[in-house]
């Protein structure tokens, strides 16, 4: 091992020691918890595979004096117990059913935004779309880079460009939320002069987007997202509750119908013209039982089967009552309260209309959630009535079966006439529970009830007086549609206020395969400028961009480019600068990443001619040890500013930074955590290896001696 390589003890730090972390599963577009791999939610904003993400949290230094005046307290916990969770099917543990597959405590903590600092998840996909989600839950904006106009200064005049077939490589949102820097590959098209667009080849480009809307309206967005993110989670609880109730009741009714469907065939076999309803009518009124009904009760049904059906219906009924009381009803009530809070915010038009919170749309959603509350109450009462009906029916039929089995008679005692009428309604294929859970079912509203609802409109009742004609499921679907419409307004409004401020082409890509590839080795991050004269909310952030230049591009080989101050550069005060670093030929750059304090972590692998893979190295470079050369922003005459730089030779045995050995062949990707001081690399066998980066040499030597 070379003398300049510091020995490094391999660290397998358990992820349980970390706080809750989230990552995106690129091909399934799902948010998962890193601790246990549980899926928290699906990301519906993207239609294709997600390539990169960046989670930016509002920094304390960015707070202004008005933040204290506009502080907002989530009052829900004052009036309601903790929010209900997604129901589980009885007897199944988490992981056995999709309804309980999520980690409940994690989801509640993840969805509860009242104690969180304002944060935004930025995710980019391979089709050039960037989505912004507050708290990682509430989608608040979406930008398609292929559709964003790019205006640049060219020889004293403005030129307009756009990207074609762009694919996002990296995104980074600044800590003060003012700007976003992204790296993407694609073709650059001159809008003003399409015929000369071929002069500019495809390549890797850097864009600066103005996202100051997030900073200027972060208090309003925080308040709206607090309510909206919880509402969206509770909507999932309601959906899962209704779905579970439908499955549970359907299972019990399938068993009931399977056993009782034998009676019509027996009636036909005995040459009778009566119906099943007629036969049970005679049974319930105490007249003689027909041969067909007698055979059905004694032979086809029997006491054991009847008890099994009764147990199944009773079990389904208990499940329905539990789901309604512990999940459905509390979720609907909390949604109603949170929407009322949003309704109050929407009436503050001077502050919330600018972020798209529409008072009229919120009023419509508030009315629909009120209707859903009534529908849940109706469902609860109907369920209680039907279950009471079934209980009495099974008790009576069981008594009749016992009498018919014990005595040679065809007569049984009569039942209560009111009970007869109610149960016959059920037998006439009008299962009210099934109807309320069917989205296509409509009901006839009693004339007196309809008049009463119309009179209540004057007193502030629902303007839609026909809502009782809809089923519970239909009412929930309408609530979802109105919520989608209301929450799409902030999404559209914020998206329209994000603009491109600057463009910097980094290097050309001639191969169509490389142009469409999402495996460009890039990294971008923001660091607070320690020498900045600004303080408080106007403190200065410096962006750093690091990228591996493909061999042959710009006539360079095995080179890394580093650029800073791209988003801070302007025509009057240019500050764009950078340097080129050439890696020795005997090494190959596997991946790279910006680290804390403007450090760069480079993952190198030895080039080996033999079948045995060479060693790998983690190189930590201090950018302050390199001289940044000012770069011009004349565009497009000198389209690739990086050509102005002379490549510096990277000498691994100098004091450029730490070099540490990895006793494995490694592959992409490389991930580093500045807050934890660790790096994660993948071996050629796809094993994840976690290393501590900020160890002193003395600690390393002590640990090595201890292991020996």
XYZ file of C-alpha atoms in Angstrom:
708
model
C 0.000 0.000 0.000
C 1.434 3.447 -0.860
C 2.702 5.492 2.068
C 0.354 8.357 1.294
C -2.720 6.184 1.927
C -4.137 6.427 5.441
C -5.414 3.093 6.778
C -9.128 3.166 7.355
C -11.122 0.844 9.560
C -14.274 -0.362 7.866
C -17.339 0.867 9.680
C -20.708 -0.830 9.492
C -22.734 1.657 11.510
C -26.295 0.449 11.990
C -28.860 2.715 10.415
C -30.997 2.504 13.570
C -28.693 5.073 15.160
C -29.720 7.605 12.524
C -32.812 9.722 12.669
C -35.626 9.031 10.235
C -34.241 9.275 6.712
C -36.107 8.964 3.460
C -35.074 7.926 0.020
C -36.761 7.509 -3.310
C -36.927 4.115 -4.956
C -36.227 5.298 -8.463
C -38.237 2.746 -10.419
C -41.205 2.538 -8.079
C -41.381 6.284 -7.248
C -41.990 5.566 -3.575
C -40.871 7.257 -0.393
C -39.411 4.711 1.987
C -37.947 4.829 5.466
C -34.279 3.966 5.468
C -34.468 2.390 8.925
C -36.808 -0.465 8.040
C -37.584 -0.188 4.321
C -41.278 0.498 4.962
C -43.036 2.379 2.181
C -44.506 5.650 3.404
C -46.218 6.911 0.277
C -46.249 6.850 -3.485
C -44.935 9.842 -5.389
C -47.633 10.644 -7.927
C -46.081 13.811 -9.347
C -43.701 11.880 -11.619
C -44.730 9.744 -14.568
C -41.277 8.230 -15.182
C -38.327 7.046 -13.111
C -36.944 9.494 -10.547
C -33.222 10.113 -10.980
C -32.232 12.445 -8.141
C -33.557 14.220 -5.082
C -32.595 16.986 -2.711
C -34.132 17.758 0.664
C -33.731 21.412 1.668
C -34.654 22.634 5.136
C -35.214 26.272 5.959
C -32.184 27.448 7.900
C -32.583 29.484 11.113
C -30.451 32.304 9.631
C -33.077 32.900 6.939
C -35.789 33.939 9.403
C -37.055 37.503 9.216
C -38.647 39.760 11.807
C -42.117 39.140 10.403
C -41.801 35.391 10.990
C -42.594 35.860 14.670
C -45.641 37.958 13.852
C -46.954 35.334 11.435
C -46.276 32.278 13.574
C -49.103 29.775 13.358
C -50.215 27.157 15.837
C -51.861 23.951 14.711
C -54.867 23.779 17.021
C -56.007 20.300 16.009
C -54.362 18.587 18.975
C -56.347 20.831 21.347
C -59.674 19.391 20.266
C -58.907 15.926 18.888
C -56.995 12.840 20.021
C -54.096 11.605 17.879
C -55.040 11.021 14.245
C -56.281 7.508 13.391
C -54.096 5.128 11.424
C -54.836 2.993 8.396
C -56.936 0.012 9.602
C -55.636 -3.522 9.458
C -57.500 -6.719 8.791
C -57.970 -8.560 12.062
C -55.432 -11.302 12.733
C -52.832 -9.996 10.291
C -49.657 -8.257 11.309
C -47.896 -5.469 9.470
C -46.495 -6.807 6.250
C -49.230 -9.444 5.814
C -51.615 -7.001 4.230
C -51.175 -3.981 2.044
C -53.516 -1.983 4.297
C -51.152 -2.274 7.236
C -47.871 -2.432 5.425
C -46.699 0.976 6.550
C -45.022 1.729 9.827
C -47.797 3.546 11.695
C -45.688 5.555 14.120
C -43.357 6.668 11.358
C -46.200 7.734 9.105
C -47.802 9.788 11.864
C -44.504 11.468 12.682
C -43.815 11.971 8.983
C -47.265 13.443 8.343
C -47.350 15.658 11.434
C -45.759 18.875 10.265
C -46.589 21.027 13.295
C -43.171 20.559 14.924
C -41.089 20.566 11.746
C -39.094 23.364 10.243
C -40.225 24.301 6.780
C -38.599 21.926 4.292
C -38.994 21.014 0.636
C -38.229 17.798 -1.215
C -36.998 18.397 -4.780
C -37.078 15.389 -7.098
C -35.962 15.203 -10.724
C -36.763 12.551 -13.309
C -35.271 11.339 -16.562
C -37.788 13.304 -18.668
C -36.630 16.669 -17.333
C -39.307 17.309 -14.715
C -38.564 18.694 -11.237
C -41.234 18.399 -8.541
C -41.362 20.286 -5.246
C -43.118 18.744 -2.234
C -43.354 20.484 1.127
C -42.523 18.057 3.958
C -42.110 15.502 1.169
C -45.903 15.076 1.188
C -47.710 18.084 -0.224
C -46.863 18.723 -3.921
C -46.532 22.445 -4.432
C -44.878 22.837 -7.828
C -43.593 21.151 -10.959
C -41.228 22.392 -13.658
C -40.526 20.746 -17.010
C -37.066 21.935 -18.056
C -37.908 21.229 -21.694
C -40.653 23.865 -21.543
C -38.867 26.561 -19.530
C -37.698 29.523 -21.651
C -34.007 30.308 -21.125
C -33.037 33.936 -21.718
C -29.320 34.779 -21.774
C -27.274 37.854 -22.549
C -25.399 37.454 -25.843
C -23.176 40.237 -27.263
C -25.240 43.011 -25.722
C -28.592 41.522 -26.706
C -30.841 38.861 -25.271
C -31.100 35.421 -26.837
C -33.704 32.776 -26.099
C -33.024 29.075 -25.852
C -34.764 25.958 -24.692
C -33.696 22.426 -23.904
C -34.797 19.385 -25.849
C -34.840 15.773 -24.585
C -33.442 16.965 -21.244
C -32.827 14.544 -18.384
C -32.165 15.756 -14.851
C -28.861 14.674 -13.334
C -28.689 16.589 -10.011
C -30.696 19.275 -8.212
C -29.861 21.401 -5.187
C -32.092 23.945 -3.469
C -30.298 26.566 -1.389
C -30.816 26.666 2.371
C -32.428 30.104 2.143
C -34.816 28.718 -0.517
C -34.001 31.552 -2.933
C -32.472 29.558 -5.770
C -32.108 26.118 -7.244
C -29.148 24.895 -9.284
C -29.643 21.853 -11.484
C -27.532 19.785 -13.829
C -29.162 18.180 -16.842
C -28.178 16.591 -20.127
C -29.933 17.518 -23.358
C -29.833 19.459 -26.592
C -29.792 23.260 -26.523
C -32.091 24.841 -29.134
C -31.872 28.482 -30.249
C -35.494 29.604 -30.356
C -34.711 32.798 -32.293
C -32.644 31.000 -34.920
C -33.713 27.384 -35.298
C -31.564 26.881 -38.413
C -28.374 27.434 -36.409
C -29.391 25.239 -33.487
C -27.261 22.391 -34.773
C -24.163 24.500 -34.112
C -24.716 23.874 -30.407
C -24.424 20.163 -29.730
C -26.058 18.283 -26.920
C -24.259 18.160 -23.622
C -24.393 18.657 -19.880
C -25.838 22.003 -18.847
C -26.186 23.872 -15.571
C -29.270 26.012 -14.904
C -30.092 28.489 -12.181
C -33.803 28.719 -11.270
C -35.299 31.526 -9.228
C -37.276 29.898 -6.384
C -37.602 32.997 -4.195
C -41.357 32.337 -3.990
C -40.561 29.631 -1.428
C -38.701 32.130 0.765
C -41.105 35.037 0.278
C -44.160 32.935 1.062
C -42.707 30.254 3.297
C -44.938 31.178 6.256
C -48.087 30.919 4.166
C -46.883 27.725 2.485
C -45.955 26.266 5.877
C -49.427 26.910 7.267
C -51.249 25.527 4.231
C -48.980 22.482 4.028
C -49.484 21.733 7.712
C -53.172 21.252 7.075
C -52.988 19.822 3.550
C -50.386 17.144 4.332
C -52.446 15.861 7.275
C -55.632 15.988 5.214
C -54.033 13.922 2.455
C -52.919 11.288 4.956
C -56.385 11.155 6.557
C -57.976 10.805 3.120
C -55.908 7.642 2.708
C -57.244 6.436 6.081
C -60.819 7.025 4.889
C -60.181 5.246 1.589
C -58.610 2.241 3.308
C -61.448 2.134 5.862
C -64.167 2.062 3.202
C -62.238 -0.515 1.189
C -61.804 -2.760 4.221
C -65.475 -2.520 5.199
C -66.538 -3.429 1.661
C -64.246 -6.479 1.650
C -65.313 -7.644 5.095
C -69.021 -7.310 4.402
C -68.715 -8.791 0.932
C -67.015 -11.883 2.381
C -69.819 -12.450 4.880
C -72.555 -11.876 2.279
C -70.911 -14.241 -0.197
C -71.174 -17.038 2.365
C -74.780 -16.078 3.142
C -75.802 -15.986 -0.540
C -73.943 -19.229 -1.280
C -75.985 -21.149 1.282
C -79.363 -19.482 0.704
C -79.124 -19.630 -3.110
C -80.025 -23.347 -2.896
C -83.658 -22.595 -1.962
C -84.887 -21.368 -5.437
C -83.662 -24.573 -7.103
C -85.458 -26.686 -4.482
C -88.678 -24.745 -5.051
C -88.417 -25.438 -8.799
C -87.627 -29.116 -8.186
C -90.822 -29.536 -6.146
C -92.899 -28.001 -8.957
C -93.828 -24.922 -6.949
C -94.294 -21.416 -8.398
C -93.553 -19.414 -5.268
C -90.405 -17.387 -4.616
C -87.895 -17.547 -1.778
C -89.476 -14.447 -0.301
C -92.907 -16.096 -0.316
C -91.557 -19.184 1.428
C -89.876 -17.174 4.187
C -93.016 -15.045 4.514
C -95.006 -18.156 5.290
C -92.296 -19.282 7.723
C -92.179 -15.973 9.554
C -95.983 -15.713 9.838
C -96.210 -19.206 11.309
C -98.030 -21.016 8.513
C -97.114 -24.497 7.328
C -93.713 -24.956 5.776
C -93.630 -26.245 2.227
C -91.678 -29.420 1.339
C -89.038 -27.308 -0.436
C -88.497 -24.987 2.550
C -88.545 -27.947 4.946
C -85.843 -29.725 2.925
C -83.798 -26.524 2.726
C -83.870 -25.846 6.465
C -83.321 -29.438 7.615
C -81.036 -30.913 4.950
C -79.436 -28.227 2.772
C -78.812 -25.615 5.472
C -78.770 -27.379 8.792
C -77.937 -26.141 12.258
C -74.131 -26.197 11.843
C -74.097 -24.210 8.596
C -76.559 -21.688 9.978
C -74.372 -21.090 13.025
C -71.316 -20.674 10.779
C -73.102 -18.062 8.661
C -74.335 -16.252 11.755
C -70.811 -16.164 13.167
C -69.406 -14.817 9.893
C -71.971 -12.015 9.679
C -71.521 -11.160 13.353
C -67.728 -11.012 12.935
C -68.042 -8.766 9.869
C -70.435 -6.535 11.790
C -68.001 -6.138 14.671
C -65.217 -5.267 12.200
C -67.448 -2.631 10.588
C -68.260 -1.047 13.948
C -64.573 -0.949 14.926
C -63.482 0.561 11.617
C -66.188 3.227 11.787
C -65.591 4.194 15.419
C -61.782 4.017 15.496
C -60.769 4.969 11.956
C -63.441 6.297 9.594
C -65.396 8.661 11.817
C -62.370 10.234 13.620
C -60.585 10.737 10.273
C -63.607 12.448 8.712
C -64.076 14.715 11.733
C -60.413 15.795 11.789
C -60.494 16.447 8.036
C -63.551 18.632 8.602
C -61.761 20.655 11.276
C -58.584 21.094 9.229
C -60.551 22.206 6.186
C -62.310 24.766 8.358
C -58.862 26.066 9.353
C -57.889 26.285 5.672
C -61.140 28.089 4.976
C -60.196 30.751 7.489
C -56.756 31.153 5.898
C -58.284 31.409 2.420
C -60.287 34.447 3.550
C -57.004 36.290 4.215
C -56.748 37.057 0.516
C -53.865 39.522 0.704
C -51.537 36.787 1.923
C -52.894 33.459 0.721
C -54.361 34.285 -2.669
C -50.806 34.805 -3.953
C -50.006 31.130 -3.338
C -53.215 29.888 -4.946
C -55.395 29.177 -1.905
C -58.809 29.834 -3.478
C -61.603 30.701 -1.052
C -64.398 29.507 -3.342
C -62.794 26.113 -3.909
C -62.094 25.636 -0.196
C -65.733 26.512 0.551
C -66.838 23.763 -1.839
C -64.528 21.207 -0.204
C -65.745 22.230 3.254
C -69.348 21.569 2.231
C -68.478 18.166 0.805
C -66.668 17.037 3.936
C -69.762 18.089 5.919
C -71.869 15.880 3.665
C -69.438 13.019 4.211
C -69.798 13.420 7.989
C -73.567 12.999 7.575
C -73.034 10.002 5.287
C -70.808 8.307 7.887
C -73.447 8.862 10.546
C -76.118 7.411 8.251
C -73.914 4.412 7.464
C -73.347 3.812 11.174
C -77.092 3.801 11.876
C -77.950 1.618 8.887
C -75.243 -0.854 9.868
C -76.602 -1.106 13.402
C -80.116 -1.737 12.061
C -79.021 -4.397 9.556
C -76.914 -6.243 12.114
C -79.826 -6.234 14.580
C -82.023 -7.571 11.775
C -79.615 -10.370 10.984
C -79.198 -11.280 14.629
C -82.946 -11.727 15.067
C -83.292 -13.553 11.745
C -80.606 -16.134 12.518
C -81.967 -16.596 16.021
C -85.462 -17.229 14.659
C -84.375 -19.541 11.817
C -82.154 -21.508 14.196
C -85.124 -21.972 16.517
C -87.230 -23.152 13.592
C -84.550 -25.626 12.449
C -84.301 -27.099 15.930
C -88.098 -27.530 16.098
C -88.230 -29.172 12.662
C -85.395 -31.537 13.560
C -86.810 -32.527 16.943
C -90.510 -32.867 16.044
C -92.221 -34.327 12.924
C -94.163 -31.123 12.233
C -94.338 -28.606 9.444
C -95.494 -25.692 11.629
C -93.372 -23.121 13.477
C -94.293 -20.127 15.674
C -94.910 -16.768 13.984
C -92.436 -13.894 14.132
C -92.943 -10.179 14.814
C -94.648 -8.495 11.824
C -92.321 -5.452 11.882
C -89.333 -7.769 11.787
C -90.903 -9.611 8.812
C -91.237 -6.406 6.759
C -87.703 -5.214 7.498
C -86.022 -8.479 6.703
C -88.011 -9.013 3.516
C -86.588 -5.702 2.258
C -83.152 -7.171 2.760
C -84.067 -10.422 1.029
C -85.349 -8.532 -2.017
C -81.729 -7.937 -3.075
C -81.524 -4.547 -1.363
C -78.568 -4.938 0.956
C -78.318 -1.351 2.344
C -74.718 -1.775 3.586
C -73.580 -2.969 0.177
C -75.473 -0.133 -1.489
C -73.857 2.530 0.711
C -70.410 1.152 -0.150
C -71.154 1.093 -3.890
C -70.131 4.240 -5.779
C -72.716 3.647 -8.554
C -75.706 3.272 -6.238
C -78.309 6.028 -5.958
C -81.156 6.310 -3.430
C -84.588 7.843 -3.559
C -84.910 10.595 -1.001
C -88.235 10.887 0.857
C -90.255 13.940 -0.192
C -90.490 15.311 3.364
C -86.725 14.881 3.840
C -86.014 16.730 0.578
C -88.230 19.650 1.641
C -86.544 19.769 5.031
C -83.079 19.940 3.392
C -84.236 22.814 1.164
C -85.467 24.733 4.205
C -82.107 24.250 5.940
C -80.289 26.023 3.086
C -81.658 29.339 4.351
C -80.223 28.577 7.797
C -76.740 27.781 6.443
C -77.294 24.163 5.468
C -75.769 22.387 2.473
C -76.517 24.045 -0.847
C -76.530 20.602 -2.480
C -79.833 19.227 -1.228
C -79.525 15.944 -3.155
C -76.495 14.563 -1.334
C -78.574 11.936 0.501
C -79.299 10.341 -2.874
C -75.618 9.415 -3.113
C -73.867 6.538 -1.408
C -71.062 6.862 1.133
C -68.468 5.820 -1.467
C -69.817 8.255 -4.060
C -69.669 11.098 -1.542
C -66.060 10.236 -0.708
C -65.141 10.207 -4.414
C -66.639 13.667 -4.840
C -64.679 14.895 -1.831
C -61.467 13.583 -3.383
C -62.180 15.336 -6.668
C -62.871 18.655 -4.967
C -59.734 18.312 -2.821
C -57.679 17.598 -5.912
C -59.051 20.714 -7.596
C -58.505 22.936 -4.550
C -54.950 21.731 -3.908
C -54.028 21.980 -7.593
C -54.371 25.766 -7.429
C -51.304 26.307 -5.173
C -49.477 23.730 -7.322
C -50.196 25.698 -10.514
C -49.636 29.111 -8.942
C -46.243 28.282 -7.446
C -45.093 26.508 -10.623
C -45.801 29.628 -12.691
C -43.543 31.734 -10.444
C -40.369 29.654 -10.866
C -38.175 30.992 -13.688
C -34.785 30.273 -15.226
C -32.204 32.931 -14.419
C -28.998 31.646 -16.012
C -27.525 28.899 -18.175
C -24.008 27.465 -18.204
C -23.108 24.688 -20.678
C -20.463 22.473 -19.067
C -19.309 20.045 -21.748
C -20.559 18.568 -25.049
C -21.834 15.031 -25.467
C -21.657 13.662 -28.988
C -23.007 10.159 -28.403
C -26.782 9.767 -28.331
C -26.371 6.954 -25.808
C -24.370 9.159 -23.443
C -26.815 12.041 -23.952
C -29.792 9.940 -22.867
C -27.875 8.354 -19.993
C -28.671 9.368 -16.425
C -25.308 8.128 -15.096
C -23.367 11.388 -15.428
C -20.975 11.785 -12.494
C -22.070 15.113 -11.030
C -22.646 16.841 -7.714
C -23.977 20.264 -6.720
C -24.374 21.882 -3.317
C -24.564 25.208 -1.487
C -22.285 26.409 1.318
C -22.552 29.467 3.498
C -19.927 32.050 2.656
C -17.916 32.538 5.851
C -16.502 35.825 4.517
C -19.911 37.197 3.688
C -20.711 40.658 5.063
C -24.396 39.791 5.079
C -26.175 38.498 8.141
C -29.634 37.328 9.060
C -31.984 36.447 6.229
C -29.709 37.948 3.539
C -26.638 35.838 4.254
C -24.763 34.731 1.157
C -24.595 31.188 -0.130
C -22.033 29.949 -2.637
C -22.896 27.145 -5.006
C -20.313 24.515 -5.933
C -20.654 22.304 -9.016
C -18.472 19.239 -9.486
C -18.543 16.931 -12.500
C -16.525 14.277 -14.311
C -15.856 15.180 -17.959
C -16.273 12.178 -20.275
C -13.079 11.100 -21.971
C -12.722 12.789 -25.366
C -15.092 15.646 -24.586
C -13.319 19.040 -24.929
C -10.210 16.983 -25.838
C -9.777 16.037 -22.193
C -9.215 12.680 -20.517
C -9.748 11.596 -16.927
C -10.567 15.141 -15.767
C -12.814 16.566 -13.051
C -14.239 20.074 -13.260
C -15.152 22.242 -10.272
C -17.072 25.528 -10.625
C -18.379 27.902 -7.982
C -20.485 31.070 -7.817
C -22.584 30.227 -10.857
C -25.871 31.393 -9.324
C -24.237 34.515 -7.849
C -22.745 35.653 -11.147
C -24.195 38.553 -13.092
C -23.177 40.691 -16.028
C -22.130 43.626 -13.845
C -20.262 41.705 -11.159
C -19.025 38.403 -12.594
C -17.750 35.971 -9.976
C -17.893 32.661 -11.825
C -14.673 30.696 -11.343
C -13.388 27.138 -11.389
C -10.520 24.714 -11.902
C -9.807 21.473 -13.757
C -8.207 18.485 -12.066
C -6.602 15.682 -14.023
C -6.564 12.263 -12.344
C -3.482 10.062 -12.889
C -3.896 7.573 -15.727
C -3.531 4.576 -13.424
C -6.780 5.516 -11.649
C -10.383 5.791 -12.778
C -12.981 8.100 -11.222
C -15.881 5.884 -10.135
C -17.993 8.635 -8.588
C -17.709 11.961 -6.796
C -19.681 14.076 -4.348
C -19.432 17.448 -2.651
C -18.973 17.224 1.094
C -19.075 19.788 3.898
C -16.905 22.932 4.106
C -16.430 22.948 0.325
C -14.708 19.569 0.363
C -14.962 17.092 -2.492
C -15.022 13.326 -1.998
C -13.760 11.380 -5.020
C -14.022 7.612 -5.298
C -11.096 6.215 -7.316
C -10.381 2.720 -8.535
C -7.081 1.337 -9.782
C -6.984 0.325 -13.429
C -6.001 -3.336 -13.510
C -4.948 -5.317 -16.567
C -5.355 -8.645 -14.779
C -8.540 -10.444 -13.810
C -8.039 -9.435 -10.177
C -9.701 -6.096 -9.448
C -7.459 -3.333 -8.152
C -7.845 -1.425 -4.911
C -10.123 1.558 -4.453
C -9.577 4.840 -2.648
C -11.681 7.552 -1.054
C -9.995 10.903 -1.702
C -11.116 13.965 0.266
C -9.990 17.150 -1.486
C -9.930 20.605 0.077
C -10.990 23.099 -2.584
C -9.150 25.856 -0.744
C -5.908 24.133 -1.782
C -6.698 24.864 -5.442
C -6.722 28.191 -7.231
C -10.073 29.102 -8.744
C -9.638 30.845 -12.091
C -12.258 33.446 -13.117
C -14.448 32.350 -16.034
C -16.216 34.517 -18.579
C -19.926 34.228 -19.291
C -19.881 35.382 -22.901
C -22.559 33.275 -24.554
C -22.635 31.532 -26.967
C -19.387 32.559 -28.712
C -17.437 30.730 -26.020
C -20.128 28.262 -25.119
C -17.998 26.029 -22.879
C -16.273 28.290 -20.349
C -14.440 25.309 -18.882
C -12.165 25.398 -21.950
C -10.507 28.486 -20.501
C -8.987 26.394 -17.701
C -5.701 24.514 -17.689
C -5.905 21.077 -16.098
C -4.020 20.605 -12.821
C -2.404 17.255 -12.118
C -3.804 15.550 -9.030
C -0.893 14.363 -6.885
C -2.214 11.871 -4.369
C 0.935 11.986 -2.256
C 0.632 15.718 -1.535
C -1.417 17.601 1.033
C -4.395 18.186 -1.236
C -6.482 16.137 1.190
C -6.952 12.775 2.862
C -6.627 9.564 0.870
C -8.066 6.403 2.361
C -7.951 2.848 1.124
C -11.015 0.725 0.491
C -10.116 -2.994 0.410
C -12.827 -3.762 -2.156
C -13.627 -3.092 -5.777
C -16.349 -0.433 -5.758
C -19.093 0.788 -8.067
C -21.512 3.693 -8.266
C -23.186 5.359 -6.508
C -21.233 7.187 -3.806
C -23.296 8.818 -1.056
C -21.952 11.120 1.655
C -23.619 12.723 4.674
C -22.119 15.970 5.916
C -24.219 15.959 9.094
C -23.118 12.423 10.012
C -19.622 12.553 8.571
C -20.013 9.228 6.778
C -19.743 7.890 3.249
C -21.545 4.904 1.776
C -20.028 3.012 -1.132
C -21.086 -0.149 -2.909
C -18.750 -3.038 -3.479
C -18.715 -4.940 -6.763
C -20.949 -7.509 -5.025
C -23.475 -4.742 -4.279
C -22.777 -4.734 -0.564
C -23.260 -1.334 1.077
C -20.155 -0.247 3.020
C -20.426 2.678 5.448
C -17.250 4.577 6.358
C -16.566 7.368 8.824
C -14.858 10.197 6.980
C -13.824 12.594 9.738
C -11.631 10.286 11.832
C -8.203 11.422 12.922
C -5.194 9.365 12.007
C -4.491 8.527 15.660
C -8.008 7.130 16.073
C -7.574 5.024 12.949
C -4.301 3.548 14.206
C -5.788 2.780 17.616
C -8.770 1.030 16.027
C -6.557 -0.980 13.712
C -4.364 -2.128 16.619
C -7.456 -3.040 18.619
C -8.745 -5.216 15.783
C -5.397 -6.919 15.409
